[in-house]
Amino acid sequence: MAFSERVTRLKSSLIREILAAAQRPDMMSFAGGLPAEAMLPQSEWSDMPRSMGQYGMSEGEPQLREALAAQARALGIACEASQVMIVSGSQQTLDLAAKLYIDKGTEILLEGPTYLAALQIFQLFGADCLTVPLLAEGPDLDVLRQRLERHAPSFAYLIPTFQNPSAVRYSEEARDAVAALLDEFGVTLIEDEPYRDLTFDGGSAKPIVSRLKKASWIYTGTVSKTLMPGLRVGYLIATPDLFAHLLKLKQSADLHTNRVGQWQALRWIGSDHYQQHLMELRGFYRTRRDQFEAALQRHFSDLAQWNSPQGGLFFWLTLKEKIDTRTLLDTALAQNVAFMPGEPFFTDPDANPGYLRLNFSHIDPARLDEGLKRLAAVIRHAQAAHAA
Amino acid sequence: MAFSERVTRLKSSLIREILAAAQRPDMMSFAGGLPAEAMLPQSEWSDMPRSMGQYGMSEGEPQLREALAAQARALGIACEASQVMIVSGSQQTLDLAAKLYIDKGTEILLEGPTYLAALQIFQLFGADCLTVPLLAEGPDLDVLRQRLERHAPSFAYLIPTFQNPSAVRYSEEARDAVAALLDEFGVTLIEDEPYRDLTFDGGSAKPIVSRLKKASWIYTGTVSKTLMPGLRVGYLIATPDLFAHLLKLKQSADLHTNRVGQWQALRWIGSDHYQQHLMELRGFYRTRRDQFEAALQRHFSDLAQWNSPQGGLFFWLTLKEKIDTRTLLDTALAQNVAFMPGEPFFTDPDANPGYLRLNFSHIDPARLDEGLKRLAAVIRHAQAAHAA
């Protein structure tokens, strides 16, 4: 069987395997980044014109592109609708970027930790991943400068707002500094912002792409975290030097994004009822965050450290006593608890033991305490065995 | 700007560029492979459960996979639902296959001519394309044997039923012979069947994958030609040795296919009202085919030869006097006529001048005669200038 060379690097998505295992109805899952079922809006379809059944444009629906460009301009991103492309979920932005930039051995720059599924697709294409450690308010700027001085990465992939998995939100100063460095070294920025609208304290620092003066950029977002992931509607906005290439790559990947999902997204984006929905969503998740943290305090205060997330969907736990949390997964699943080990979010998992990513948006509050109690017991038991 | 090596091979899809140009309301277009607007079914959405808004499985909706497996078994393909994956239109099958098999210089085997957008994605990944000429009832079997004796292609990509662009349908004998050759040489088959259900004479030769005894295979289909392309719902069925790899590639490409489109597709696949719709569709397109052929007889009988298509959406014209039809495109568009030059369907367009692919499903019958008349005049004029 003669597969491509890249297939030797083809890894499964651990998160989707855990989610598959977590389908059992009695499972208490902290694993995914799923919206709460209760907050999936009731969708209306009766007005959808029959023409949405026909083939569409590779760029996406013109009105939706206009609405997203307006939304981006309101965030300070200078752009036109002609720079907006609708993609099949923002994961597809990463696939298109991988095709555009990555050959075997191409250097790229990532946060450590970074989004698992970005690592998966970038490494599949053969990227050589440079990482910059994330601190509480953004990347370690000294390391970032050092990396840029010694390497010429094809792009930097950053998630500056409620990062997945760490929940870190870059400060204003960090955003400015990162933009200045990327401009100085002429490195393209891919800025991934699925969580921007899920803010609990009202913070709204402008995207880094809006602070760039010279460097090329791709900004990507999605309706998956605020409306309905099942629509598979995301978008990218890119500088004109990149857009034409990305469009051809989109054509060859799947012709265009599904139009029914685009039509539904357009019923929301830019509307008052979307703003209303976002307000409700923030309140709902803020409450879940608080409930989760209270339960964490009860069961994990001696085991781990964490910062309270000001947005997004995750707590990121650092175990006080390091242990590879991947080794805990089977035991936890056997006790009907699913969680996401933190190690796979690093380019070198073995060198970074002792982190857990816990989702707080999806768990039934009635089972939250029991789930965290069981998970803490699994950790305690493993650490005791380890110490023995 | 450091792009990947593959970007040097990144071509635009000519067909999508023509379609973009053909958006003008006064355009008479023979270019695309679009369903007739009148035959897009009225879709009902009121029963869709809100849970379809949530993330779904990378494999696709379980019930839809079951329904498609049952449909495939009825065609003679031995398969289980576990071998079925829902993809974002069957174009995505080609993207996943390219990732699975193609490095720079990987040999693959294609029909000559073959589907334009397959060439686009396979060549983007660096494939070295071997071709087998298509005859009236299938590929030239002597050339096919010769290619297989002298090369070891990673796969053969074939469209045996109402091929795009040529409308060729492989005979029973050709299907058996191709299956036997692929088994003999152990070459994987990718069989692409978007047009199977659009048969005008009731023919229903079993797929080639159902005739294989040893070789691995991927079979791919779509609801785009029979229901609504705007849903972007296609599927692949693969032998188990390939499926796990394809699933990981699907995960990393876009997590999963949109669920609202899958839900709508499931309302049709395997149902009596889908069979009723297919019967109406065949009748409607058969009539359009007949009207088109009558107009072709009036305007093209001295200019070109063709076989009457027994299914699918296209007439494939061979000009009696060879001329590169790509050079006619601007003139035709200026006269509000869009068509698809035949040359780009060959791996070596320059060596294959003098073909046109004309779509008969989408043109308004009231404008059909005028459109073909103008197109014939453009050709006559160019040939006269060429001869002068």
mmCIF file of C-alpha atoms in Angstrom, chain A residues 55 255, chain B residues 33-35 71 75 89-91 93-94 111 114-118 157-168 175 190-200 207 218-229 232-236 269 274 278 281-282 285 311-314 357:
data_model
loop_
_atom_site.group_PDB
_atom_site.id
_atom_site.type_symbol
_atom_site.label_atom_id
_atom_site.label_comp_id
_atom_site.label_asym_id
_atom_site.label_seq_id
_atom_site.Cartn_x
_atom_site.Cartn_y
_atom_site.Cartn_z
ATOM 1 C CA TYR A 55 -24.503 25.739 -6.117
ATOM 2 C CA LEU A 255 -16.171 24.029 -4.038
ATOM 3 C CA GLY B 33 -23.073 21.324 -14.135
ATOM 4 C CA LEU B 34 -25.910 23.007 -12.306
ATOM 5 C CA PRO B 35 -29.257 21.369 -11.636
ATOM 6 C CA GLN B 71 -28.418 2.094 -1.107
ATOM 7 C CA LEU B 75 -26.129 -1.546 -6.232
ATOM 8 C CA GLY B 89 -19.585 17.380 -1.248
ATOM 9 C CA SER B 90 -17.818 14.636 -3.191
ATOM 10 C CA GLN B 91 -15.107 17.172 -4.105
ATOM 11 C CA THR B 93 -13.387 12.930 -1.271
ATOM 12 C CA LEU B 94 -10.829 13.996 -3.862
ATOM 13 C CA GLU B 111 -9.159 8.854 -17.847
ATOM 14 C CA THR B 114 -11.234 13.508 -16.877
ATOM 15 C CA TYR B 115 -13.003 15.718 -14.330
ATOM 16 C CA LEU B 116 -11.373 19.130 -14.238
ATOM 17 C CA ALA B 117 -11.554 19.689 -10.490
ATOM 18 C CA ALA B 118 -10.039 16.258 -9.845
ATOM 19 C CA TYR B 157 -9.508 7.581 -10.600
ATOM 20 C CA LEU B 158 -12.451 6.672 -12.837
ATOM 21 C CA ILE B 159 -15.948 8.052 -13.505
ATOM 22 C CA PRO B 160 -17.530 5.062 -15.226
ATOM 23 C CA THR B 161 -21.154 6.226 -15.354
ATOM 24 C CA PHE B 162 -21.995 9.238 -17.547
ATOM 25 C CA GLN B 163 -18.470 10.525 -17.256
ATOM 26 C CA ASN B 164 -17.748 14.213 -16.795
ATOM 27 C CA PRO B 165 -16.988 15.612 -19.353
ATOM 28 C CA SER B 166 -17.405 12.928 -22.020
ATOM 29 C CA ALA B 167 -20.779 11.396 -20.980
ATOM 30 C CA VAL B 168 -19.226 7.970 -21.627
ATOM 31 C CA ARG B 175 -16.374 -2.723 -16.146
ATOM 32 C CA ILE B 190 -11.420 5.629 -6.709
ATOM 33 C CA GLU B 191 -14.813 5.432 -8.436
ATOM 34 C CA ASP B 192 -16.686 8.731 -8.691
ATOM 35 C CA GLU B 193 -20.414 8.485 -9.422
ATOM 36 C CA PRO B 194 -22.261 11.775 -9.147
ATOM 37 C CA TYR B 195 -24.460 11.033 -12.149
ATOM 38 C CA ARG B 196 -25.518 7.391 -11.600
ATOM 39 C CA ASP B 197 -29.121 8.264 -10.788
ATOM 40 C CA LEU B 198 -29.503 10.583 -13.784
ATOM 41 C CA THR B 199 -30.047 7.787 -16.285
ATOM 42 C CA PHE B 200 -32.336 8.347 -19.278
ATOM 43 C CA PRO B 207 -20.247 -0.068 -10.078
ATOM 44 C CA ILE B 218 -13.096 4.302 -2.479
ATOM 45 C CA TYR B 219 -16.550 4.851 -3.942
ATOM 46 C CA THR B 220 -17.934 8.391 -3.847
ATOM 47 C CA GLY B 221 -21.297 9.968 -4.532
ATOM 48 C CA THR B 222 -23.294 13.064 -3.708
ATOM 49 C CA VAL B 223 -26.787 14.481 -3.408
ATOM 50 C CA SER B 224 -25.689 17.538 -5.411
ATOM 51 C CA LYS B 225 -26.954 16.361 -8.797
ATOM 52 C CA THR B 226 -30.234 14.873 -7.599
ATOM 53 C CA LEU B 227 -31.282 17.015 -4.632
ATOM 54 C CA MET B 228 -29.520 20.243 -3.631
ATOM 55 C CA PRO B 229 -25.856 21.043 -4.228
ATOM 56 C CA ARG B 232 -22.760 20.272 0.310
ATOM 57 C CA VAL B 233 -23.500 16.700 1.276
ATOM 58 C CA GLY B 234 -21.553 13.949 -0.412
ATOM 59 C CA TYR B 235 -20.288 10.613 0.827
ATOM 60 C CA LEU B 236 -17.522 8.112 0.386
ATOM 61 C CA ILE B 269 -32.290 9.015 0.733
ATOM 62 C CA TYR B 274 -36.938 10.387 -3.349
ATOM 63 C CA LEU B 278 -35.679 10.881 -9.280
ATOM 64 C CA LEU B 281 -35.842 14.433 -12.626
ATOM 65 C CA ARG B 282 -34.945 11.832 -15.249
ATOM 66 C CA TYR B 285 -33.619 16.100 -18.050
ATOM 67 C CA GLY B 311 -27.402 10.176 -18.617
ATOM 68 C CA GLY B 312 -25.667 12.951 -16.756
ATOM 69 C CA LEU B 313 -25.706 16.616 -17.606
ATOM 70 C CA PHE B 314 -23.401 17.141 -20.589
ATOM 71 C CA ARG B 357 -18.404 20.475 -22.902
#
